[in-house]
CSV table of C-alpha atoms in Angstrom, one decimal:
chain,number,residue,atom,x,y,z
A,1,UNK,CA,-50.1,42.9,-8.8
A,2,UNK,CA,-49.8,45.7,-6.2
A,3,UNK,CA,-47.1,48.3,-6.8
A,4,UNK,CA,-46.3,48.5,-3.0
A,5,UNK,CA,-45.6,44.8,-2.9
A,6,UNK,CA,-43.3,45.0,-5.9
A,7,UNK,CA,-41.5,48.1,-4.4
A,8,UNK,CA,-40.9,46.4,-1.1
A,9,UNK,CA,-39.8,43.1,-2.6
A,10,UNK,CA,-37.3,45.0,-4.8
A,11,UNK,CA,-36.0,46.9,-1.8
A,12,UNK,CA,-35.6,43.6,0.0
A,13,UNK,CA,-33.4,42.4,-2.9
A,14,UNK,CA,-31.3,45.5,-2.8
A,15,UNK,CA,-30.7,45.0,0.9
A,16,UNK,CA,-29.8,41.4,0.3
A,17,UNK,CA,-27.3,42.4,-2.4
A,18,UNK,CA,-25.8,45.1,-0.1
A,19,UNK,CA,-25.0,42.3,2.4
A,20,UNK,CA,-23.2,40.2,-0.2
A,21,UNK,CA,-19.6,41.4,-0.5
A,22,UNK,CA,-18.7,39.0,-3.3
A,23,UNK,CA,-21.4,40.2,-5.7
A,24,UNK,CA,-20.7,43.8,-4.8
A,25,UNK,CA,-17.0,43.2,-5.6
A,26,UNK,CA,-18.0,41.5,-8.9
A,27,UNK,CA,-20.1,44.6,-9.9
A,28,UNK,CA,-17.3,47.0,-9.1
A,29,UNK,CA,-14.7,44.9,-10.9
A,30,UNK,CA,-16.9,44.3,-14.0
A,31,UNK,CA,-17.6,48.0,-14.6
A,32,UNK,CA,-14.2,49.3,-13.8
A,33,UNK,CA,-11.1,47.2,-14.0
A,34,UNK,CA,-12.6,44.7,-16.5
A,35,UNK,CA,-13.5,47.5,-18.9
A,36,UNK,CA,-10.1,49.3,-18.5
A,37,UNK,CA,-8.3,46.0,-19.1
A,38,UNK,CA,-10.3,45.2,-22.2
A,39,UNK,CA,-9.6,48.6,-23.7
A,40,UNK,CA,-5.9,48.7,-22.9
A,41,UNK,CA,-4.8,45.1,-23.3
A,42,UNK,CA,-6.0,44.6,-26.8
A,43,UNK,CA,-2.8,44.5,-28.9
A,44,UNK,CA,-2.5,45.5,-32.5
A,45,UNK,CA,-2.8,42.8,-35.1
A,46,UNK,CA,0.9,42.8,-35.4
A,47,UNK,CA,2.6,44.0,-32.2
A,48,UNK,CA,6.3,43.2,-31.2
A,49,UNK,CA,6.5,40.0,-33.2
A,50,UNK,CA,9.7,38.1,-32.6
A,51,UNK,CA,11.8,37.8,-35.7
A,52,UNK,CA,15.2,36.2,-36.3
A,53,UNK,CA,17.3,36.7,-39.5
A,54,UNK,CA,20.0,34.4,-40.9
A,55,UNK,CA,22.2,36.8,-42.9
A,56,UNK,CA,24.4,34.6,-45.1
A,57,UNK,CA,25.1,37.4,-47.6
A,58,UNK,CA,26.6,40.0,-45.3
A,59,UNK,CA,26.1,42.7,-47.9
A,60,UNK,CA,24.8,46.3,-47.8
A,61,UNK,CA,21.5,45.1,-49.2
A,62,UNK,CA,21.0,42.4,-46.5
A,63,UNK,CA,22.0,45.0,-43.9
A,64,UNK,CA,19.3,47.3,-45.2
A,65,UNK,CA,16.7,44.5,-44.9
A,66,UNK,CA,17.8,43.7,-41.3
A,67,UNK,CA,17.6,47.3,-40.3
A,68,UNK,CA,14.1,47.6,-41.8
A,69,UNK,CA,12.5,45.6,-38.9
A,70,UNK,CA,11.8,47.6,-35.8
A,71,UNK,CA,9.1,48.2,-33.1
A,72,UNK,CA,6.2,48.4,-32.7
A,73,UNK,CA,5.4,45.8,-35.3
A,74,UNK,CA,8.5,43.7,-34.8
A,75,UNK,CA,11.1,43.3,-32.0
A,76,UNK,CA,14.6,44.1,-33.0
A,77,UNK,CA,15.8,41.2,-35.2
A,78,UNK,CA,18.1,38.6,-33.7
A,79,UNK,CA,20.9,37.5,-36.0
A,80,UNK,CA,21.4,33.8,-35.8
A,81,UNK,CA,23.1,31.0,-37.7
A,82,UNK,CA,21.4,28.5,-40.0
A,83,UNK,CA,21.9,25.8,-37.5
A,84,UNK,CA,20.0,27.8,-34.8
A,85,UNK,CA,17.0,28.6,-37.0
A,86,UNK,CA,15.0,25.3,-36.6
A,87,UNK,CA,15.9,24.9,-32.9
A,88,UNK,CA,14.6,28.4,-32.1
A,89,UNK,CA,11.4,27.9,-34.1
A,90,UNK,CA,10.8,24.6,-32.3
A,91,UNK,CA,11.3,26.3,-29.0
A,92,UNK,CA,8.8,29.0,-29.8
A,93,UNK,CA,11.4,31.8,-29.5
A,94,UNK,CA,10.7,33.3,-32.9
A,95,UNK,CA,7.5,33.8,-34.8
A,96,UNK,CA,9.4,34.6,-38.1
A,97,UNK,CA,12.8,33.4,-39.3
A,98,UNK,CA,14.1,35.0,-42.5
A,99,UNK,CA,17.0,33.4,-44.3
A,100,UNK,CA,18.9,35.6,-46.7
A,101,UNK,CA,21.0,33.3,-48.9
A,102,UNK,CA,24.7,33.9,-49.9
A,103,UNK,CA,25.4,36.1,-52.9
A,104,UNK,CA,21.9,37.6,-52.6
A,105,UNK,CA,22.9,41.2,-53.5
A,106,UNK,CA,25.0,40.0,-56.5
A,107,UNK,CA,22.1,38.0,-57.8
A,108,UNK,CA,19.7,40.8,-57.4
A,109,UNK,CA,21.9,43.2,-59.3
A,110,UNK,CA,22.4,40.6,-62.0
A,111,UNK,CA,18.6,40.2,-62.4
A,112,UNK,CA,18.5,36.5,-61.4
A,113,UNK,CA,15.6,36.9,-59.0
A,114,UNK,CA,17.0,35.1,-56.0
A,115,UNK,CA,14.7,33.5,-53.3
A,116,UNK,CA,14.6,34.4,-49.6
A,117,UNK,CA,13.2,31.8,-47.3
A,118,UNK,CA,10.7,32.9,-44.7
A,119,UNK,CA,9.7,30.4,-41.9
A,120,UNK,CA,6.6,31.2,-40.0
A,121,UNK,CA,5.2,29.8,-36.8
A,122,UNK,CA,1.6,29.4,-37.8
A,123,UNK,CA,0.4,28.5,-34.3
A,124,UNK,CA,0.4,32.3,-33.7
A,125,UNK,CA,-2.3,32.7,-36.2
A,126,UNK,CA,-3.1,36.5,-36.1
A,127,UNK,CA,0.6,37.5,-36.2
A,128,UNK,CA,1.5,34.8,-38.7
A,129,UNK,CA,-1.1,35.8,-41.2
A,130,UNK,CA,-0.6,39.6,-41.1
A,131,UNK,CA,3.1,39.5,-40.3
A,132,UNK,CA,4.1,37.4,-43.4
A,133,UNK,CA,2.5,40.1,-45.6
A,134,UNK,CA,4.3,42.8,-43.7
A,135,UNK,CA,7.6,41.1,-44.2
A,136,UNK,CA,7.0,40.6,-47.9
A,137,UNK,CA,6.3,44.3,-48.3
A,138,UNK,CA,9.3,45.3,-46.3
A,139,UNK,CA,11.7,43.1,-48.2
A,140,UNK,CA,10.3,44.1,-51.6
A,141,UNK,CA,10.5,47.8,-50.6
A,142,UNK,CA,14.1,47.6,-49.5
A,143,UNK,CA,15.1,45.6,-52.6
A,144,UNK,CA,13.3,47.9,-54.9
A,145,UNK,CA,14.8,51.0,-53.3
A,146,UNK,CA,18.3,49.5,-53.5
A,147,UNK,CA,18.0,48.6,-57.2
A,148,UNK,CA,16.5,52.0,-58.2
A,149,UNK,CA,19.0,53.9,-56.0
A,150,UNK,CA,16.2,55.9,-54.4
A,151,UNK,CA,13.1,55.5,-52.3
A,152,UNK,CA,9.8,56.4,-54.0
A,153,UNK,CA,6.3,55.3,-54.6
A,154,UNK,CA,4.9,54.7,-58.0
A,155,UNK,CA,2.2,57.2,-58.9
A,156,UNK,CA,-1.2,55.5,-59.2
A,157,UNK,CA,-3.7,56.4,-61.9
A,158,UNK,CA,-6.4,56.9,-59.3
A,159,UNK,CA,-6.0,59.0,-56.1
A,160,UNK,CA,-7.7,57.1,-53.2
A,161,UNK,CA,-8.9,59.5,-50.6
A,162,UNK,CA,-9.2,57.7,-47.3
A,163,UNK,CA,-11.8,58.9,-44.7
A,164,UNK,CA,-11.9,57.0,-41.4
A,165,UNK,CA,-15.3,57.7,-39.7
A,166,UNK,CA,-16.4,57.1,-36.1
A,167,UNK,CA,-12.8,56.1,-35.0
A,168,UNK,CA,-10.4,58.4,-36.9
A,169,UNK,CA,-7.5,57.2,-34.8
A,170,UNK,CA,-8.4,53.6,-35.5
A,171,UNK,CA,-7.8,53.0,-31.8
A,172,UNK,CA,-8.9,49.5,-30.8
A,173,UNK,CA,-9.3,50.7,-27.2
A,174,UNK,CA,-12.4,52.7,-28.2
A,175,UNK,CA,-14.0,49.5,-29.6
A,176,UNK,CA,-12.9,47.3,-26.7
A,177,UNK,CA,-14.2,49.5,-23.9
A,178,UNK,CA,-17.7,49.9,-25.3
A,179,UNK,CA,-18.1,46.2,-26.2
A,180,UNK,CA,-17.0,45.2,-22.8
A,181,UNK,CA,-19.6,47.5,-21.2
A,182,UNK,CA,-22.2,45.7,-23.4
A,183,UNK,CA,-20.9,42.3,-22.3
A,184,UNK,CA,-20.9,43.2,-18.7
A,185,UNK,CA,-24.5,44.5,-18.8
A,186,UNK,CA,-25.6,41.1,-20.2
A,187,UNK,CA,-23.5,39.0,-17.9
A,188,UNK,CA,-24.3,40.8,-14.6
A,189,UNK,CA,-28.0,41.1,-15.2
A,190,UNK,CA,-28.2,37.3,-15.6
A,191,UNK,CA,-25.9,36.6,-12.7
A,192,UNK,CA,-27.6,38.9,-10.2
A,193,UNK,CA,-31.2,37.8,-10.8
A,194,UNK,CA,-30.3,34.1,-11.0
A,195,UNK,CA,-28.2,34.3,-7.9
A,196,UNK,CA,-30.9,36.2,-6.0
A,197,UNK,CA,-33.4,33.4,-6.6
A,198,UNK,CA,-31.0,30.6,-5.8
A,199,UNK,CA,-29.8,32.4,-2.7
A,200,UNK,CA,-33.4,32.6,-1.4
A,201,UNK,CA,-33.9,28.9,-2.1
A,202,UNK,CA,-30.6,27.9,-0.3
A,203,UNK,CA,-31.4,30.2,2.7
A,204,UNK,CA,-35.0,29.0,2.9
A,205,UNK,CA,-36.5,32.5,2.6
A,206,UNK,CA,-38.5,31.6,-0.5
A,207,UNK,CA,-40.8,29.6,1.8
A,208,UNK,CA,-41.4,32.7,3.9
A,209,UNK,CA,-42.5,34.6,0.8
A,210,UNK,CA,-45.0,31.8,-0.1
A,211,UNK,CA,-46.9,32.4,3.1
A,212,UNK,CA,-47.1,36.2,2.6
A,213,UNK,CA,-49.8,37.9,0.6
A,214,UNK,CA,-47.7,38.3,-2.5
A,215,UNK,CA,-48.1,36.6,-5.9
A,216,UNK,CA,-45.3,34.9,-8.0
A,217,UNK,CA,-45.5,37.8,-10.5
A,218,UNK,CA,-44.8,40.3,-7.8
A,219,UNK,CA,-41.9,38.3,-6.5
A,220,UNK,CA,-40.4,38.0,-10.0
A,221,UNK,CA,-41.0,41.7,-10.9
A,222,UNK,CA,-39.4,42.8,-7.6
A,223,UNK,CA,-36.2,40.8,-8.4
A,224,UNK,CA,-36.2,42.1,-12.0
A,225,UNK,CA,-36.5,45.8,-11.4
A,226,UNK,CA,-34.1,45.9,-8.5
A,227,UNK,CA,-31.3,43.9,-10.2
A,228,UNK,CA,-31.8,45.8,-13.5
A,229,UNK,CA,-31.6,49.1,-11.6
A,230,UNK,CA,-28.2,48.1,-10.1
A,231,UNK,CA,-26.8,47.1,-13.5
A,232,UNK,CA,-28.2,50.2,-15.2
A,233,UNK,CA,-26.7,52.6,-12.6
A,234,UNK,CA,-23.4,50.8,-12.7
A,235,UNK,CA,-23.4,51.0,-16.5
A,236,UNK,CA,-24.1,54.7,-16.5
A,237,UNK,CA,-21.4,55.4,-14.0
A,238,UNK,CA,-18.9,53.3,-16.0
A,239,UNK,CA,-19.7,55.1,-19.2
A,240,UNK,CA,-19.2,58.5,-17.7
A,241,UNK,CA,-16.2,57.9,-15.4
A,242,UNK,CA,-14.3,55.0,-17.0
A,243,UNK,CA,-15.1,55.1,-20.7
A,244,UNK,CA,-15.4,58.8,-21.2
A,245,UNK,CA,-13.3,60.0,-18.3
A,246,UNK,CA,-10.4,57.6,-17.7
A,247,UNK,CA,-10.1,56.1,-21.2
A,248,UNK,CA,-11.1,59.3,-23.0
A,249,UNK,CA,-13.3,57.5,-25.5
A,250,UNK,CA,-15.7,59.8,-27.3
A,251,UNK,CA,-19.4,58.9,-27.3
A,252,UNK,CA,-21.0,59.8,-30.5
A,253,UNK,CA,-24.7,59.7,-29.5
A,254,UNK,CA,-27.0,60.1,-26.6
A,255,UNK,CA,-26.1,58.2,-23.4
A,256,UNK,CA,-29.7,58.6,-22.2
A,257,UNK,CA,-31.0,56.9,-25.4
A,258,UNK,CA,-28.5,54.1,-24.9
A,259,UNK,CA,-29.6,53.6,-21.3
A,260,UNK,CA,-33.2,53.4,-22.5
A,261,UNK,CA,-32.2,50.6,-24.9
A,262,UNK,CA,-30.1,49.0,-22.1
A,263,UNK,CA,-33.3,49.0,-19.8
A,264,UNK,CA,-35.2,47.1,-22.4
A,265,UNK,CA,-32.3,44.7,-22.8
A,266,UNK,CA,-32.2,44.2,-19.0
A,267,UNK,CA,-35.9,43.4,-19.1
A,268,UNK,CA,-35.0,40.4,-21.3
A,269,UNK,CA,-31.8,39.3,-19.7
A,270,UNK,CA,-33.0,39.5,-16.1
A,271,UNK,CA,-36.0,37.4,-17.1
A,272,UNK,CA,-33.5,35.0,-18.6
A,273,UNK,CA,-31.6,35.0,-15.3
A,274,UNK,CA,-34.9,34.1,-13.4
A,275,UNK,CA,-35.4,31.2,-15.8
A,276,UNK,CA,-31.9,29.8,-15.3
A,277,UNK,CA,-32.3,30.2,-11.6
A,278,UNK,CA,-35.4,28.0,-11.6
A,279,UNK,CA,-33.6,25.4,-13.7
A,280,UNK,CA,-30.5,25.2,-11.6
A,281,UNK,CA,-30.6,23.7,-8.1
A,282,UNK,CA,-27.4,25.2,-6.8
A,283,UNK,CA,-25.0,28.0,-7.5
A,284,UNK,CA,-22.4,25.6,-9.2
A,285,UNK,CA,-25.2,24.4,-11.5
A,286,UNK,CA,-26.1,28.0,-12.2
A,287,UNK,CA,-22.5,28.8,-13.1
A,288,UNK,CA,-22.3,25.9,-15.6
A,289,UNK,CA,-25.5,27.0,-17.2
A,290,UNK,CA,-24.3,30.6,-17.4
A,291,UNK,CA,-21.2,29.5,-19.3
A,292,UNK,CA,-23.3,27.6,-21.8
A,293,UNK,CA,-25.6,30.6,-22.3
A,294,UNK,CA,-23.1,33.5,-22.2
A,295,UNK,CA,-20.5,32.2,-24.6
A,296,UNK,CA,-22.9,32.0,-27.7
A,297,UNK,CA,-24.6,35.2,-26.6
A,298,UNK,CA,-21.3,37.1,-26.7
A,299,UNK,CA,-19.6,35.4,-29.6
A,300,UNK,CA,-22.5,35.3,-32.0
A,301,UNK,CA,-24.2,38.6,-31.2
A,302,UNK,CA,-22.1,40.7,-33.6
A,303,UNK,CA,-20.0,42.4,-31.0
A,304,UNK,CA,-16.8,40.5,-31.6
A,305,UNK,CA,-17.4,39.3,-35.2
A,306,UNK,CA,-19.6,41.0,-37.7
A,307,UNK,CA,-22.8,39.1,-38.2
A,308,UNK,CA,-22.4,39.4,-42.0
A,309,UNK,CA,-19.4,37.0,-41.8
A,310,UNK,CA,-21.4,34.3,-40.0
A,311,UNK,CA,-23.4,31.5,-41.7
A,312,UNK,CA,-26.9,32.5,-42.6
A,313,UNK,CA,-28.4,29.9,-40.3
A,314,UNK,CA,-26.5,31.4,-37.3
A,315,UNK,CA,-27.6,34.9,-38.2
A,316,UNK,CA,-31.3,33.8,-38.4
A,317,UNK,CA,-31.1,31.9,-35.1
A,318,UNK,CA,-29.4,34.8,-33.2
A,319,UNK,CA,-32.2,37.1,-34.1
A,320,UNK,CA,-34.1,35.5,-31.2
A,321,UNK,CA,-31.3,36.6,-28.8
A,322,UNK,CA,-31.6,40.0,-27.1
A,323,UNK,CA,-27.9,40.6,-27.3
A,324,UNK,CA,-28.0,40.7,-31.1
A,325,UNK,CA,-30.3,43.7,-31.1
A,326,UNK,CA,-28.6,45.3,-28.1
A,327,UNK,CA,-25.2,45.2,-29.7
A,328,UNK,CA,-26.7,46.7,-32.9
A,329,UNK,CA,-28.4,49.6,-31.2
A,330,UNK,CA,-25.4,50.2,-28.8
A,331,UNK,CA,-22.9,50.4,-31.6
A,332,UNK,CA,-25.3,52.6,-33.6
A,333,UNK,CA,-25.8,55.1,-30.8
A,334,UNK,CA,-22.4,55.1,-29.1
A,335,UNK,CA,-20.2,54.8,-32.2
A,336,UNK,CA,-22.2,56.5,-34.9
A,337,UNK,CA,-24.5,58.9,-33.0
A,338,UNK,CA,-27.7,57.3,-34.3
A,339,UNK,CA,-31.0,58.5,-33.0
A,340,UNK,CA,-34.3,56.9,-32.2
A,341,UNK,CA,-35.3,57.1,-35.9
A,342,UNK,CA,-32.5,54.6,-36.7
A,343,UNK,CA,-32.6,52.2,-33.8
A,344,UNK,CA,-36.4,51.9,-33.2
A,345,UNK,CA,-36.5,48.4,-34.8
A,346,UNK,CA,-34.0,47.2,-32.2
A,347,UNK,CA,-36.1,48.7,-29.4
A,348,UNK,CA,-39.2,46.9,-30.7
A,349,UNK,CA,-37.3,43.7,-31.0
A,350,UNK,CA,-36.0,43.9,-27.5
A,351,UNK,CA,-39.5,44.7,-26.2
A,352,UNK,CA,-40.9,41.6,-27.9
A,353,UNK,CA,-38.1,39.3,-26.9
A,354,UNK,CA,-38.3,40.6,-23.3
A,355,UNK,CA,-42.0,40.0,-23.1
A,356,UNK,CA,-41.6,36.4,-24.4
A,357,UNK,CA,-38.8,35.7,-22.0
A,358,UNK,CA,-40.7,37.2,-19.1
A,359,UNK,CA,-43.8,35.1,-19.9
A,360,UNK,CA,-41.7,31.9,-20.2
A,361,UNK,CA,-39.8,32.7,-17.0
A,362,UNK,CA,-43.0,33.5,-15.1
A,363,UNK,CA,-44.5,30.2,-16.1
A,364,UNK,CA,-41.4,28.3,-15.0
A,365,UNK,CA,-41.2,30.3,-11.8
A,366,UNK,CA,-44.8,29.5,-10.9
A,367,UNK,CA,-44.2,25.9,-11.6
A,368,UNK,CA,-41.2,25.9,-9.3
A,369,UNK,CA,-43.1,27.6,-6.5
A,370,UNK,CA,-46.0,25.1,-6.8
A,371,UNK,CA,-43.5,22.3,-6.4
A,372,UNK,CA,-42.1,23.9,-3.2
A,373,UNK,CA,-45.6,24.6,-1.7
């Protein structure tokens, strides 16, 4: 393998990419608007939930309960009649419908423990699960304050001191932006390398390379380093100007160390893109294969759901995926400020997985070239 051939082949790939406006637009979108949207469009677990209340008591206590629901957790309550409750729930207008029965205040003061009916639209799973708990706390708090004639909290025998680390504001945008950067690095590295190979096959330029004094490994390495460089530069620019600049997300660790880990991850994922490019015969086939590969890589790598909550079999199988180790080192570096002494196992794992994927892709690439020649 000659370094000059690898360099020239990589430059050729960069020039081909520069003449493809669709891929360029995809790169710009993925590392700008997609990251901004992922950071700002993530709602709270309970955010502006629609609630309707049937107030059959019309008492001061029921009025206190009605006035206790307000944004941002709930929309202002809509007062409805009992006949409207089922129809509004069926139409999807309300997530919660609270029915305060007649003589509710009188029964509370008499100690009869009256019941309040809460109807929940369980198809809105996240809001239904957390919102019902919020409503129970709100109603119990208002009833307790009304009965005791004052608002106060019971003193606990133990003082729990809460310390929120790495995200003191508990801002979901901080999490969403960094995870989206990780996802875009994986997705674009596979797309660019696979598309580069398929584009040459469709345009017939792969046959031109076969008659030149270059080897399959030089062709493959040229595609890998050029596409990896594009993604790495775009990732670095996005971290500085979008994540840290526009979104004001603090980075806890070294960006350079993260980019070094990203380079190892790109070594593995670009090899994976070459492999998928040799399997697929056209861009539509490549797109279908990409969906089958990207969904488990993103969903099961630990970026969206902690790996500890997954079945043991899934955890063991996903250790063979480069995204699992990349997500671990990226979160450790960018969130918690970890150094190389903490993330070196992930670096070694990415190096081993990348070498295995490179060898597998090279064997497949040579086989595909031999079939063309």
